[in-house]
Coordinates of C-alpha atoms and ligand atoms in Angstrom, one line a residue:
T1 CA 96.4 184.5 155.1
D2 CA 94.5 187.7 156.5
L3 CA 91.4 186.6 158.9
S4 CA 90.3 189.9 157.1
H5 CA 89.4 188.2 153.7
I6 CA 88.1 184.9 154.9
R7 CA 84.7 184.6 155.1
N8 CA 83.1 180.6 156.3
F9 CA 79.8 180.1 155.5
S10 CA 77.1 176.6 154.6
I11 CA 74.3 177.1 153.1
V12 CA 71.5 175.9 154.8
A13 CA 67.7 174.7 152.9
H14 CA 64.9 172.2 153.0
I15 CA 65.6 169.6 150.4
D16 CA 65.5 169.8 146.9
H17 CA 65.1 174.5 147.2
G18 CA 67.9 174.3 146.6
K19 CA 71.3 173.7 147.8
S20 CA 73.1 171.1 145.8
T21 CA 72.9 174.0 142.5
L22 CA 73.8 176.7 144.2
A23 CA 76.5 175.4 145.7
D24 CA 78.3 173.7 142.3
R25 CA 77.1 177.8 140.4
L26 CA 79.3 179.3 143.2
I27 CA 82.1 176.8 142.3
Q28 CA 81.9 176.9 139.1
V29 CA 81.7 181.3 139.3
T30 CA 84.7 181.1 140.8
G31 CA 86.6 178.7 138.4
G32 CA 86.4 176.0 141.5
L33 CA 86.4 174.0 138.0
S34 CA 86.6 174.1 134.7
D35 CA 83.3 174.4 132.5
R36 CA 84.8 170.3 131.6
E37 CA 85.4 169.4 135.1
M38 CA 81.9 170.9 135.9
K39 CA 79.0 167.8 135.8
E40 CA 75.9 168.6 138.7
Q41 CA 75.6 168.7 142.0
V42 CA 80.1 167.7 142.5
L43 CA 79.6 168.2 146.0
D44 CA 76.8 164.9 146.3
N45 CA 79.8 162.6 144.8
M46 CA 77.5 159.3 146.1
E47 CA 75.5 157.4 143.4
L48 CA 73.3 157.3 145.9
E49 CA 73.8 160.4 147.5
R50 CA 72.5 162.0 143.4
E51 CA 69.7 159.3 143.8
R52 CA 68.5 160.0 146.1
G53 CA 69.1 164.2 146.1
I54 CA 70.0 164.3 149.2
T55 CA 73.4 165.3 150.4
I56 CA 75.0 162.8 153.1
K57 CA 77.7 163.4 154.8
A58 CA 79.3 166.6 155.1
Q59 CA 81.9 168.6 152.1
T60 CA 83.7 171.4 151.9
V61 CA 85.4 173.8 149.4
S62 CA 87.6 176.7 149.1
L63 CA 86.7 179.3 146.2
S64 CA 89.3 181.8 145.5
Y65 CA 86.5 185.2 144.7
T66 CA 87.8 188.5 143.4
A67 CA 85.4 191.3 144.6
R68 CA 83.9 194.2 143.0
N69 CA 85.7 196.8 145.8
G70 CA 88.9 194.9 144.0
K71 CA 90.7 193.0 147.4
T72 CA 90.4 189.1 147.0
Y73 CA 88.7 186.4 149.3
Q74 CA 89.4 183.1 150.3
L75 CA 85.7 182.3 150.3
N76 CA 84.9 178.0 152.6
L77 CA 81.8 176.6 151.8
I78 CA 81.1 173.9 154.4
D79 CA 78.1 171.8 152.4
T80 CA 75.7 170.4 155.6
P81 CA 73.8 167.1 156.1
G82 CA 70.8 168.7 155.1
H83 CA 68.1 164.8 157.2
V84 CA 67.3 165.2 161.1
D85 CA 69.2 161.4 161.3
F86 CA 72.3 163.5 160.9
A87 CA 71.2 166.7 163.3
Y88 CA 74.4 166.3 165.0
E89 CA 77.1 167.4 162.0
V90 CA 74.9 169.8 161.1
N91 CA 74.8 171.6 164.4
R92 CA 79.0 171.2 164.3
S93 CA 78.9 171.5 160.7
L94 CA 77.8 175.3 161.7
A95 CA 79.5 175.7 164.5
A96 CA 82.3 175.4 161.3
V97 CA 82.1 178.7 160.3
E98 CA 80.3 182.0 161.1
G99 CA 77.1 182.7 158.6
S100 CA 75.0 180.9 156.6
L101 CA 72.6 181.5 153.0
L102 CA 69.4 180.6 154.2
V103 CA 68.1 179.2 150.3
V104 CA 64.4 179.3 150.2
D105 CA 62.6 178.4 147.0
A106 CA 60.4 180.6 146.5
S107 CA 58.0 178.3 144.8
Q108 CA 57.2 176.7 147.6
G109 CA 58.6 178.9 151.1
V110 CA 59.3 177.9 154.1
E111 CA 59.2 174.4 154.5
A112 CA 60.4 171.9 158.4
Q113 CA 63.8 171.5 157.4
T114 CA 63.9 175.6 156.2
L115 CA 62.2 176.0 159.9
A116 CA 65.1 173.8 161.9
N117 CA 69.0 174.1 160.2
V118 CA 68.1 178.1 160.4
Y119 CA 66.7 177.6 163.7
Q120 CA 70.2 175.8 164.4
A121 CA 72.2 177.9 162.0
I122 CA 70.0 181.1 164.7
E123 CA 71.9 178.7 167.5
V124 CA 75.3 178.6 167.9
D125 CA 75.0 183.1 166.6
H126 CA 75.3 183.2 162.2
E127 CA 74.7 186.5 160.3
I128 CA 72.8 185.0 157.8
V129 CA 71.3 185.8 155.0
P130 CA 68.8 184.8 153.0
V131 CA 68.5 183.4 149.1
L132 CA 65.4 183.5 147.0
N133 CA 66.5 180.2 144.9
K134 CA 64.1 179.4 141.9
I135 CA 62.5 182.8 140.7
D136 CA 62.8 181.7 136.8
L137 CA 59.7 179.9 137.9
P138 CA 56.7 181.2 136.5
A139 CA 55.2 179.6 140.4
A140 CA 58.1 182.0 142.0
E141 CA 56.5 184.6 144.7
P142 CA 59.7 186.2 146.4
E143 CA 57.6 189.2 147.7
R144 CA 55.4 186.3 149.4
I145 CA 58.1 184.6 150.4
K146 CA 59.7 186.9 152.1
E147 CA 56.7 188.5 153.7
Q148 CA 56.9 184.5 155.0
I149 CA 60.4 184.3 156.1
E150 CA 60.2 187.5 158.7
D151 CA 56.8 185.9 159.8
V152 CA 58.1 183.1 160.7
I153 CA 61.2 183.0 161.4
G154 CA 61.7 186.6 162.7
L155 CA 64.6 187.4 160.1
D156 CA 64.6 189.8 158.5
A157 CA 64.2 189.3 154.4
S158 CA 64.5 192.8 152.4
E159 CA 67.8 192.5 151.4
A160 CA 67.5 188.9 150.1
V161 CA 69.7 187.3 147.7
L162 CA 67.2 186.6 144.2
I163 CA 68.9 184.2 142.3
S164 CA 68.1 181.2 140.3
A165 CA 70.6 178.9 140.4
K166 CA 69.4 176.9 137.4
T167 CA 70.2 179.4 135.0
G168 CA 72.8 181.0 136.5
L169 CA 70.6 185.0 138.2
G170 CA 72.0 186.9 140.7
I171 CA 75.4 184.3 141.7
E172 CA 77.2 187.2 141.5
D173 CA 75.5 189.4 144.2
V174 CA 75.9 186.2 146.6
L175 CA 78.8 186.3 145.7
E176 CA 78.5 190.0 147.6
A177 CA 76.8 188.6 150.0
I178 CA 79.0 186.5 150.9
V179 CA 82.0 188.7 151.0
N180 CA 79.9 192.5 152.0
R181 CA 77.7 190.3 154.9
L182 CA 78.9 187.3 156.8
P183 CA 81.7 188.2 159.6
P184 CA 85.1 187.9 159.1
P185 CA 87.0 184.5 161.3
E186 CA 88.1 185.1 164.6
G187 CA 91.4 183.7 165.6
D188 CA 95.0 184.0 167.6
R189 CA 97.8 182.9 165.2
E190 CA 100.2 181.8 168.0
A191 CA 97.5 180.5 170.7
A192 CA 98.2 176.8 171.1
L193 CA 96.9 175.2 168.3
K194 CA 92.5 174.4 168.4
A195 CA 90.5 173.2 165.9
M196 CA 87.0 171.8 165.9
L197 CA 87.3 168.2 164.0
V198 CA 83.7 168.8 161.5
D199 CA 84.1 165.2 159.3
S200 CA 86.1 161.5 159.0
W201 CA 86.5 159.4 156.4
Y202 CA 88.4 156.5 154.6
D203 CA 90.3 157.6 151.1
P204 CA 91.8 155.0 150.0
Y205 CA 95.1 156.4 149.2
L206 CA 95.3 158.8 152.1
G207 CA 93.9 157.1 154.8
V208 CA 91.8 159.2 157.2
V209 CA 90.4 162.2 156.2
V210 CA 89.9 164.8 158.2
L211 CA 87.7 167.5 157.9
V212 CA 88.8 170.4 159.9
R213 CA 88.1 174.8 161.1
V214 CA 92.1 175.7 163.5
V215 CA 90.3 178.2 165.8
D216 CA 93.5 179.6 167.1
G217 CA 97.2 178.6 166.6
S218 CA 98.3 176.7 162.7
L219 CA 97.9 173.1 162.1
K220 CA 101.2 172.3 159.8
K221 CA 102.9 169.1 158.4
G222 CA 105.2 167.5 161.0
Q223 CA 103.0 167.9 164.0
R224 CA 102.3 166.1 166.7
I225 CA 98.7 166.9 166.9
R226 CA 96.2 164.8 169.7
M227 CA 92.3 164.5 169.5
M228 CA 91.3 165.9 173.3
A229 CA 88.2 163.5 173.7
A230 CA 89.7 160.7 172.4
K231 CA 92.7 161.0 174.0
A232 CA 94.4 159.1 170.9
T233 CA 98.4 161.2 169.7
Y234 CA 99.4 161.6 165.7
T235 CA 102.0 163.1 163.3
V236 CA 100.8 165.8 160.2
D237 CA 101.3 163.5 156.8
N238 CA 99.5 166.2 155.0
V239 CA 97.6 169.7 155.4
G240 CA 95.3 170.6 152.2
K241 CA 92.0 172.3 150.9
F242 CA 89.8 171.8 149.3
T243 CA 88.9 173.7 145.3
P244 CA 86.9 171.6 144.6
H245 CA 90.5 169.8 142.9
R246 CA 93.0 168.2 146.9
Q247 CA 95.4 170.5 147.7
M248 CA 98.8 170.4 149.5
V249 CA 99.5 173.8 150.8
E250 CA 101.9 174.5 154.1
T251 CA 99.8 175.5 156.8
L252 CA 96.7 176.1 157.8
G253 CA 96.0 178.9 160.1
P254 CA 93.3 180.3 162.3
G255 CA 90.0 180.9 160.4
E256 CA 90.3 177.9 157.8
I257 CA 88.8 175.5 157.1
G258 CA 91.3 171.7 154.8
F259 CA 92.2 168.7 155.4
I260 CA 94.9 166.9 157.6
T261 CA 96.1 163.0 157.1
A262 CA 97.8 161.8 160.0
S263 CA 98.0 157.7 159.0
I264 CA 95.1 157.4 161.0
K265 CA 94.0 154.1 160.5
E266 CA 90.5 154.4 162.0
V267 CA 87.8 156.5 162.1
A268 CA 86.9 155.5 165.9
D269 CA 89.6 157.9 166.5
T270 CA 88.0 161.0 164.9
N271 CA 84.5 162.2 166.1
V272 CA 83.0 164.8 164.4
G273 CA 83.0 167.4 166.7
D274 CA 86.5 167.1 168.6
T275 CA 89.1 169.5 169.9
I276 CA 92.9 169.0 167.1
T277 CA 95.6 170.5 169.3
D278 CA 99.5 170.4 169.4
E279 CA 100.7 167.9 171.5
K280 CA 104.0 169.8 173.5
R281 CA 101.7 172.7 173.9
P282 CA 98.2 172.1 174.3
A283 CA 94.7 173.7 174.8
E284 CA 93.8 174.5 178.2
T285 CA 89.9 173.9 177.0
A286 CA 88.0 171.8 174.3
L287 CA 86.4 173.8 172.3
P288 CA 82.4 173.3 173.1
G289 CA 79.4 171.4 172.2
F290 CA 81.3 168.2 171.6
R291 CA 78.7 165.0 172.3
P292 CA 79.5 161.4 169.9
S293 CA 76.7 160.6 168.3
Q294 CA 74.9 158.3 169.1
P295 CA 73.0 155.4 167.4
V296 CA 69.0 155.7 168.0
V297 CA 67.6 152.7 166.2
F298 CA 69.2 149.3 165.6
C299 CA 68.2 146.5 163.7
G300 CA 70.1 142.4 162.4
L301 CA 71.5 142.9 159.3
F302 CA 71.6 138.6 158.1
P303 CA 72.6 137.2 154.4
V304 CA 70.4 135.8 152.9
D305 CA 72.2 132.5 151.8
S306 CA 74.6 132.3 154.8
A307 CA 78.0 132.0 152.5
E308 CA 77.8 135.3 152.4
F309 CA 78.8 136.0 156.1
E310 CA 82.3 136.0 156.4
D311 CA 81.3 138.9 152.9
L312 CA 79.1 140.4 155.4
R313 CA 81.8 140.6 158.1
D314 CA 84.4 142.1 155.3
A315 CA 82.1 144.7 153.9
I316 CA 80.4 145.8 157.0
G317 CA 83.6 147.1 158.4
K318 CA 84.1 149.2 154.9
L319 CA 81.9 150.6 155.6
R320 CA 82.2 152.0 159.1
L321 CA 85.4 152.4 157.8
N322 CA 83.9 155.7 156.3
D323 CA 81.2 156.5 159.1
A324 CA 81.6 156.5 162.9
S325 CA 78.5 157.5 162.8
F326 CA 77.9 153.0 162.4
E327 CA 78.2 150.8 165.0
F328 CA 77.6 147.0 164.5
E329 CA 78.5 143.4 166.7
M330 CA 77.8 140.1 165.1
E331 CA 74.5 138.6 166.7
T332 CA 73.2 134.8 166.3
S333 CA 69.2 134.6 165.5
A334 CA 66.8 131.4 165.8
A335 CA 65.3 132.2 162.6
L336 CA 68.5 133.7 160.9
G337 CA 71.1 132.5 161.8
F338 CA 74.3 135.0 161.8
G339 CA 74.6 138.0 161.9
F340 CA 75.0 141.9 162.1
R341 CA 72.9 144.3 164.9
C342 CA 73.1 147.0 164.1
G343 CA 73.2 150.6 164.9
F344 CA 72.5 153.6 163.1
L345 CA 71.6 157.8 164.2
G346 CA 68.1 157.3 162.3
L347 CA 65.9 155.0 159.4
L348 CA 67.7 156.9 156.9
H349 CA 70.9 155.8 158.0
L350 CA 70.0 151.8 157.9
E351 CA 68.4 152.7 154.8
I352 CA 71.9 154.2 153.6
I353 CA 73.4 151.5 154.4
R354 CA 71.4 148.6 154.0
E355 CA 71.5 149.9 150.5
R356 CA 75.1 150.7 150.2
L357 CA 75.9 146.1 151.2
E358 CA 73.4 144.9 148.9
R359 CA 74.7 146.7 146.0
E360 CA 78.0 147.5 146.5
F361 CA 79.5 144.4 147.9
N362 CA 76.2 142.8 146.3
I363 CA 75.3 140.8 149.2
D364 CA 71.2 140.0 149.7
L365 CA 70.5 141.4 153.3
I366 CA 67.0 140.0 155.4
T367 CA 66.4 142.9 157.6
T368 CA 65.6 143.1 160.6
A369 CA 62.5 145.0 162.7
P370 CA 64.2 148.4 163.3
S371 CA 64.2 148.9 167.4
V372 CA 64.9 152.2 169.5
V373 CA 67.0 151.7 172.5
Y374 CA 65.4 151.6 174.9
H375 CA 66.3 152.2 178.7
M376 CA 65.8 148.1 180.9
Y377 CA 65.6 149.1 184.8
R378 CA 65.9 146.6 186.8
T379 CA 64.0 145.3 190.0
D380 CA 68.9 145.3 191.2
G381 CA 68.4 148.5 191.2
E382 CA 70.5 148.3 188.1
M383 CA 70.1 150.2 183.9
E384 CA 70.5 148.1 180.9
E385 CA 70.6 149.9 177.0
L386 CA 68.7 147.4 176.0
H387 CA 70.0 147.2 171.6
N388 CA 67.1 144.2 170.6
P389 CA 64.0 142.6 171.3
A390 CA 64.9 139.2 171.7
D391 CA 67.6 140.2 174.2
M392 CA 64.5 141.3 176.1
P393 CA 64.7 139.7 180.3
D394 CA 62.4 138.3 182.0
P395 CA 59.9 141.0 182.6
V396 CA 60.1 139.5 186.6
H397 CA 63.4 140.8 186.4
I398 CA 62.3 144.1 185.0
D399 CA 61.6 147.7 187.5
H400 CA 59.9 149.8 184.6
I401 CA 60.9 150.6 180.2
E402 CA 61.4 154.0 179.4
E403 CA 62.1 154.5 175.6
P404 CA 62.8 157.3 174.0
W405 CA 60.7 160.7 172.9
I406 CA 61.3 163.1 170.8
K407 CA 59.5 166.8 169.4
A408 CA 58.3 166.7 165.7
T409 CA 57.3 169.3 164.6
I410 CA 55.2 168.9 161.0
L411 CA 54.0 171.4 158.9
V412 CA 51.1 171.0 156.1
P413 CA 49.5 172.4 154.4
D414 CA 45.4 173.3 156.3
D415 CA 43.5 170.7 153.7
Y416 CA 45.6 167.8 155.0
L417 CA 46.1 168.9 158.8
G418 CA 42.9 166.7 159.8
A419 CA 44.7 162.7 159.2
V420 CA 48.1 164.9 160.3
L421 CA 46.4 164.8 163.7
K422 CA 45.1 162.1 162.9
L423 CA 48.0 160.0 162.9
C424 CA 50.0 161.3 165.6
E425 CA 47.2 161.1 167.4
E426 CA 47.0 157.1 166.6
R427 CA 51.1 157.0 167.2
R428 CA 50.3 158.2 171.1
G429 CA 51.4 161.5 170.1
I430 CA 50.7 164.2 172.9
Q431 CA 49.8 167.5 171.0
Q432 CA 52.4 170.5 171.9
D433 CA 51.2 173.9 169.9
L434 CA 49.6 174.2 166.2
T435 CA 50.5 178.2 164.2
Y436 CA 49.7 179.6 161.3
A437 CA 53.1 180.1 158.6
G438 CA 51.6 181.3 156.5
N439 CA 48.6 179.8 154.6
R440 CA 50.7 176.7 156.3
A441 CA 49.3 175.0 159.2
M442 CA 52.3 173.7 162.2
V443 CA 52.1 171.3 164.5
V444 CA 53.7 170.5 167.1
Y445 CA 53.8 166.7 169.1
E446 CA 55.4 165.0 171.5
L447 CA 56.2 161.3 170.4
P448 CA 58.0 158.3 171.5
L449 CA 60.5 157.6 169.1
N450 CA 59.3 154.2 169.1
E451 CA 56.3 155.1 166.7
V452 CA 58.1 156.8 164.7
V453 CA 60.9 155.4 163.4
F454 CA 59.1 152.4 161.7
D455 CA 56.7 154.2 158.7
F456 CA 55.6 157.3 160.0
Y457 CA 57.2 159.6 157.6
D458 CA 55.9 157.5 154.5
R459 CA 52.3 157.4 156.2
L460 CA 52.7 160.7 156.2
K461 CA 53.6 161.9 152.6
S462 CA 50.6 159.4 152.0
I463 CA 48.7 160.7 153.9
T464 CA 49.1 164.5 152.1
K465 CA 50.4 163.6 149.1
G466 CA 53.6 164.5 149.6
Y467 CA 53.0 167.9 151.2
A468 CA 53.9 167.5 154.9
S469 CA 57.2 168.4 155.6
F470 CA 59.1 166.8 159.2
D471 CA 61.8 167.5 161.4
Y472 CA 62.5 166.0 165.1
Q473 CA 64.4 165.6 167.4
I474 CA 65.7 163.6 170.3
I475 CA 63.9 165.4 173.9
G476 CA 64.3 162.7 176.6
Y477 CA 63.6 159.7 177.6
R478 CA 59.8 158.7 179.2
Q479 CA 58.1 156.1 180.9
D480 CA 55.8 153.7 179.8
D481 CA 53.9 150.5 179.8
L482 CA 56.2 148.8 177.2
V483 CA 56.2 144.9 176.9
R484 CA 57.8 141.7 174.4
M485 CA 55.4 140.3 171.3
Q486 CA 56.3 137.5 170.1
I487 CA 55.3 135.7 167.1
L488 CA 54.8 132.3 166.9
V489 CA 54.5 130.7 163.3
N490 CA 53.6 126.6 164.2
E491 CA 53.7 127.3 167.1
E492 CA 57.4 127.8 167.1
P493 CA 58.8 132.1 168.7
V494 CA 61.2 133.8 166.2
D495 CA 63.6 136.0 167.2
A496 CA 63.7 137.9 164.5
L497 CA 60.0 139.6 164.7
A498 CA 59.6 139.8 168.1
I499 CA 59.1 143.4 169.1
I500 CA 59.3 146.5 172.1
V501 CA 55.2 147.4 171.4
H502 CA 53.0 150.2 174.5
R503 CA 50.8 146.9 176.2
S504 CA 47.2 149.6 175.5
K505 CA 48.8 148.9 171.5
A506 CA 49.7 145.5 172.1
E507 CA 46.6 143.6 170.3
A508 CA 45.9 145.9 167.5
R509 CA 49.4 145.4 166.4
G510 CA 49.7 141.6 167.3
R511 CA 46.8 141.7 165.0
V512 CA 47.6 143.3 162.5
M513 CA 51.5 141.2 162.4
C514 CA 49.4 138.1 162.1
E515 CA 47.4 139.1 159.4
K516 CA 50.1 140.1 157.4
L517 CA 51.9 136.8 157.5
K518 CA 48.6 135.5 156.7
E519 CA 49.1 137.4 153.5
L520 CA 53.1 137.0 152.9
I521 CA 53.9 133.9 153.8
P522 CA 52.9 130.9 151.4
R523 CA 50.5 127.5 151.9
H524 CA 52.8 124.4 153.0
L525 CA 51.4 121.1 152.4
F526 CA 50.0 122.0 156.4
K527 CA 47.8 124.0 158.4
I528 CA 50.7 127.1 160.3
P529 CA 49.4 128.0 163.0
I530 CA 50.8 131.8 164.1
Q531 CA 50.2 133.5 167.0
A532 CA 50.9 137.3 169.1
A533 CA 51.9 136.6 172.2
I534 CA 52.1 137.9 175.1
G535 CA 54.4 135.9 177.7
G536 CA 53.0 133.0 177.3
R537 CA 49.3 134.3 176.2
V538 CA 48.0 135.0 172.9
I539 CA 46.8 138.1 171.9
A540 CA 45.8 137.6 168.2
R541 CA 45.6 134.6 165.7
E542 CA 45.6 133.9 162.1
T543 CA 46.0 130.5 160.3
I544 CA 47.4 129.7 156.8
G545 CA 45.8 126.4 154.8
A546 CA 47.2 123.8 153.3
M547 CA 47.8 124.4 150.2
R548 CA 45.3 121.5 148.1
K549 CA 46.7 121.6 144.3
D550 CA 50.9 121.8 143.1
V551 CA 51.1 125.5 141.7
T552 CA 51.6 124.3 138.0
A553 CA 48.6 122.8 137.9
K554 CA 46.4 125.4 137.1
C555 CA 48.2 125.6 133.9
Y556 CA 46.0 123.1 132.8
G557 CA 49.4 121.1 131.3
G558 CA 49.1 122.0 128.3
D559 CA 51.1 125.2 128.0
A560 CA 55.5 124.1 128.6
T561 CA 56.9 128.1 127.9
R562 CA 54.2 129.4 130.9
K563 CA 54.6 125.8 133.1
R564 CA 58.0 126.9 132.8
K565 CA 58.0 130.5 133.6
L566 CA 56.2 129.0 136.5
L567 CA 58.5 126.9 137.8
E568 CA 61.7 129.5 137.0
K569 CA 59.6 132.5 139.3
Q570 CA 58.8 129.4 142.3
K571 CA 62.6 129.0 142.1
A572 CA 64.1 132.6 142.1
G573 CA 61.4 133.6 144.8
K574 CA 62.6 131.2 147.0
K575 CA 66.1 132.2 147.0
K576 CA 64.3 135.1 148.7
M577 CA 63.5 132.0 151.9
R578 CA 64.0 131.5 154.8
Q579 CA 63.5 128.2 156.5
F580 CA 61.8 127.9 159.3
G581 CA 61.6 124.5 161.2
R582 CA 59.5 123.3 158.3
V583 CA 58.0 126.9 157.1
E584 CA 59.4 128.9 154.9
I585 CA 58.9 132.5 155.2
P586 CA 59.4 134.8 152.4
Q587 CA 63.0 137.4 153.2
D588 CA 60.1 139.9 152.9
A589 CA 58.4 139.0 155.2
F590 CA 59.9 140.9 158.5
I591 CA 60.5 143.1 157.8
N592 CA 56.3 143.7 156.3
A593 CA 54.8 142.0 158.6
L594 CA 55.3 145.2 160.6
K595 CA 53.8 147.5 158.1
M596 CA 50.4 148.7 159.4
D597 CA 49.0 150.3 156.6
Ligands
GDP601 P1 68.6 170.1 147.4 O1 68.1 168.5 147.9 O2 68.5 171.7 147.5 O3 70.4 170.5 147.3 O4 68.4 170.8 146.0 P2 68.8 170.1 144.2 O5 70.2 171.6 144.4 O6 69.0 169.8 144.1 O7 67.8 171.3 143.8 C1 66.9 170.7 143.5 C2 65.9 170.4 142.2 O8 65.5 172.4 142.3 C3 66.8 170.1 141.4 O9 66.5 169.2 140.6 C4 67.3 171.1 140.5 O10 68.4 171.0 139.1 C5 66.6 172.3 140.3 N1 66.9 173.8 141.0 C6 67.7 173.9 141.6 N2 68.0 175.8 141.2 C7 67.1 175.6 141.1 C8 66.2 177.0 140.0 O11 66.9 178.0 140.4 N3 64.9 177.2 139.3 C9 64.9 175.7 138.5 N4 64.0 175.9 138.7 N5 64.8 174.5 139.6 C10 66.5 174.5 140.3
MG602 MG1 71.7 168.1 147.5

């Protein structure tokens, strides 16, 4: 295809502003799918994604559109993941196209992820077309939102396209804007092959499928290719496009977006952002900006029933086939037995994997407290990454500890600003900026990721009745006074409950954890002391009193069904318990003990 007849674009938006609905409409209007095939939100094809209304893995679609000028264009849409955990994947997807549609809900206006995403698009030099969606809503205020886009983002919004992705109003105007306002790609067909690896996933029929954007040269069947960063070589089996059906093609030329398969067994060789080149005639330099995705949050996953360990190993291996950014290694815990230490890009990523293991593979899991990656500087000068608080070396060998920090941007209606500032201060935040974007405050804080990783987002949502939006990026590692706090149940340390905490917070944190555990662990026939300790020093304690009577005693023996129900309930509850020494700890205690509210 002639480069001047290609347009490559992404849609950037805050969650729920209508990105998926618009993508569906574009596919429908250009005839990519028949009405019968047109189910809602075709691009969000995982059940979980649909339920949560988020897009996890980037998808792409190639559309054919005959414009009002009579010419036919190939429009390639790359869908980007909408969550901060996947910021690097968003950046790479955006770098693979020349322009973006900036979708803003005309009743809501600019939100934190609107800003984060549009700044990413600006960073990769995109031409940006503002699109105001949901103008069918009575609360839509397109004129006010145009002003807001100009004030806050500094983009000219005078020619914003007004649409309703729901009713289909204005969709042709969007297509015309793509053709007329976004630039065509540039590239050299004769040059050595350079293609960006945008995404990859495992397909049961094709093996690993690699989504690519060709920059120079071309890709065809039978070609020997090389992944430059992974240093892996393969032979191309298939070349194709998603229309959104899979359609095989002869070649993918400069400016085009499509997929290849090459009998790749492992996604480990297919890193997002890597450059694919020709083995016989390699490009001299790789495309800029490659860095492998690094997990930042680790936690332990253990089967509730230790007999399910092999099933868990199997399931984790299968998920990993589809997700190169997810890491795991075997772990043994005194409290929980055999399991895996797993690394994730963030908390949402963790949740997704955990839910898929439980739902798709039917494995009951115990999740231990998520922890960030600490840098331990030993007295001998060596740096060691700490993924698990249980592995912390003896403090006498540690010179100092560094933890990851983030820069967080929060947008919130004025009424809730005080509560948000208080929350950030409680979490050791350092305020960087406070400005107004229309009637909303925009606060920028630097925060230790450790303080955010656990329940910050939930707390933020609850103190602002859901009105705050939040986004963050990692800014680096900083030294601080960090210590390991252990929890002792019945005098024994429970490794799965150990956490790394700032010394100034340890006592308060320990007290809350002990109180929580007192509620979470049922009474036994004996007294159970619960203690929080740093090294050998106990900093908080609670005691669970001994059980006095049989639980069923309060049923007065009269009602047999009620008694049986209670016993059944107890039994069902038991399945979710973990024996630890003489004490039974409910499986959810390992995570709930950490919540701070
Ligand atoms: P995404 O998170 O940006 O992908 O947003 P979705 O496309 O999933 O849309 C979020 C919600 O807004 C869904 O319930 C849609 O049905 C609804 N929605 C999308 N576009 C419109 C629109 O133009 N008008 C109205 N009233 N609702 C819309
Ligand atoms: Mg969506």
